[in-house]
């Protein structure tokens, strides 16, 4: 059996929180991507806001 030095814990690591916050854009203006994807996301978000509903899950690729 191969031993692993990986630490698994249900507690969040402060370093993970910092890394995650730097990777995820806070608003649409922070999203750097293809112009067409940016425009579509703007439409999706605007429509969800008008319906007063959360945005459905979206898979962004390209």
PDB file of C-alpha atoms in Angstrom:
ATOM      1  CA  UNK A   1       0.000   0.000   0.000  1.00  0.00           C
ATOM      2  CA  UNK A   2       1.292   3.459  -0.883  1.00  0.00           C
ATOM      3  CA  UNK A   3       1.338   6.013   1.914  1.00  0.00           C
ATOM      4  CA  UNK A   4       0.198   9.528   1.194  1.00  0.00           C
ATOM      5  CA  UNK A   5       1.129  12.707   3.030  1.00  0.00           C
ATOM      6  CA  UNK A   6      -2.129  14.367   1.992  1.00  0.00           C
ATOM      7  CA  UNK A   7      -3.961  16.011   4.864  1.00  0.00           C
ATOM      8  CA  UNK A   8      -7.721  15.702   4.643  1.00  0.00           C
ATOM      9  CA  UNK A   9      -9.810  17.751   7.009  1.00  0.00           C
ATOM     10  CA  UNK A  10     -13.397  19.000   7.142  1.00  0.00           C
ATOM     11  CA  UNK A  11     -12.064  22.353   8.382  1.00  0.00           C
ATOM     12  CA  UNK A  12     -11.326  25.036   5.811  1.00  0.00           C
ATOM     13  CA  UNK A  13      -7.731  26.128   5.449  1.00  0.00           C
ATOM     14  CA  UNK A  14      -7.261  29.933   5.385  1.00  0.00           C
ATOM     15  CA  UNK A  15      -4.874  29.515   2.436  1.00  0.00           C
ATOM     16  CA  UNK A  16      -7.608  27.752   0.447  1.00  0.00           C
ATOM     17  CA  UNK A  17     -10.077  30.568   1.129  1.00  0.00           C
ATOM     18  CA  UNK A  18      -7.591  33.190  -0.093  1.00  0.00           C
ATOM     19  CA  UNK A  19      -6.828  31.190  -3.245  1.00  0.00           C
ATOM     20  CA  UNK A  20     -10.510  30.617  -4.008  1.00  0.00           C
ATOM     21  CA  UNK A  21     -11.361  34.296  -3.567  1.00  0.00           C
ATOM     22  CA  UNK A  22      -8.655  35.340  -6.022  1.00  0.00           C
ATOM     23  CA  UNK A  23      -9.857  32.854  -8.671  1.00  0.00           C
ATOM     24  CA  UNK A  24     -13.564  33.683  -8.655  1.00  0.00           C
ATOM     25  CA  UNK A  25     -14.720  36.990 -10.106  1.00  0.00           C
ATOM     26  CA  UNK A  26     -16.943  39.026  -7.767  1.00  0.00           C
ATOM     27  CA  UNK A  27     -18.963  40.649 -10.560  1.00  0.00           C
ATOM     28  CA  UNK A  28     -19.361  40.461 -14.311  1.00  0.00           C
ATOM     29  CA  UNK A  29     -16.893  43.306 -14.919  1.00  0.00           C
ATOM     30  CA  UNK A  30     -14.178  41.184 -13.238  1.00  0.00           C
ATOM     31  CA  UNK A  31     -14.831  38.297 -15.624  1.00  0.00           C
ATOM     32  CA  UNK A  32     -12.168  38.159 -18.295  1.00  0.00           C
ATOM     33  CA  UNK A  33     -13.258  36.081 -21.212  1.00  0.00           C
ATOM     34  CA  UNK A  34     -14.615  35.934 -24.686  1.00  0.00           C
ATOM     35  CA  UNK A  35     -16.824  38.882 -25.566  1.00  0.00           C
ATOM     36  CA  UNK A  36     -19.719  36.675 -26.707  1.00  0.00           C
ATOM     37  CA  UNK A  37     -19.645  34.708 -23.437  1.00  0.00           C
ATOM     38  CA  UNK A  38     -19.527  37.951 -21.447  1.00  0.00           C
ATOM     39  CA  UNK A  39     -22.573  39.285 -23.334  1.00  0.00           C
ATOM     40  CA  UNK A  40     -24.531  36.056 -22.845  1.00  0.00           C
ATOM     41  CA  UNK A  41     -23.779  36.005 -19.122  1.00  0.00           C
ATOM     42  CA  UNK A  42     -24.969  39.611 -18.869  1.00  0.00           C
ATOM     43  CA  UNK A  43     -28.278  38.600 -20.491  1.00  0.00           C
ATOM     44  CA  UNK A  44     -28.662  35.499 -18.271  1.00  0.00           C
ATOM     45  CA  UNK A  45     -27.997  37.484 -15.096  1.00  0.00           C
ATOM     46  CA  UNK A  46     -30.296  40.331 -16.117  1.00  0.00           C
ATOM     47  CA  UNK A  47     -33.146  37.928 -16.916  1.00  0.00           C
ATOM     48  CA  UNK A  48     -32.760  36.127 -13.582  1.00  0.00           C
ATOM     49  CA  UNK A  49     -32.810  39.461 -11.741  1.00  0.00           C
ATOM     50  CA  UNK A  50     -36.001  40.524 -13.552  1.00  0.00           C
ATOM     51  CA  UNK A  51     -37.657  37.239 -12.568  1.00  0.00           C
ATOM     52  CA  UNK A  52     -36.338  37.665  -8.995  1.00  0.00           C
ATOM     53  CA  UNK A  53     -34.924  34.139  -9.229  1.00  0.00           C
ATOM     54  CA  UNK A  54     -31.426  32.772  -8.752  1.00  0.00           C
ATOM     55  CA  UNK A  55     -29.403  32.143 -11.885  1.00  0.00           C
ATOM     56  CA  UNK A  56     -29.476  28.519 -13.002  1.00  0.00           C
ATOM     57  CA  UNK A  57     -26.198  26.627 -13.064  1.00  0.00           C
ATOM     58  CA  UNK A  58     -24.141  27.662 -16.065  1.00  0.00           C
ATOM     59  CA  UNK A  59     -21.254  25.810 -17.675  1.00  0.00           C
ATOM     60  CA  UNK A  60     -18.818  28.215 -19.312  1.00  0.00           C
ATOM     61  CA  UNK A  61     -16.476  26.722 -21.874  1.00  0.00           C
ATOM     62  CA  UNK A  62     -14.465  27.752 -24.852  1.00  0.00           C
TER      63      UNK A  62
END
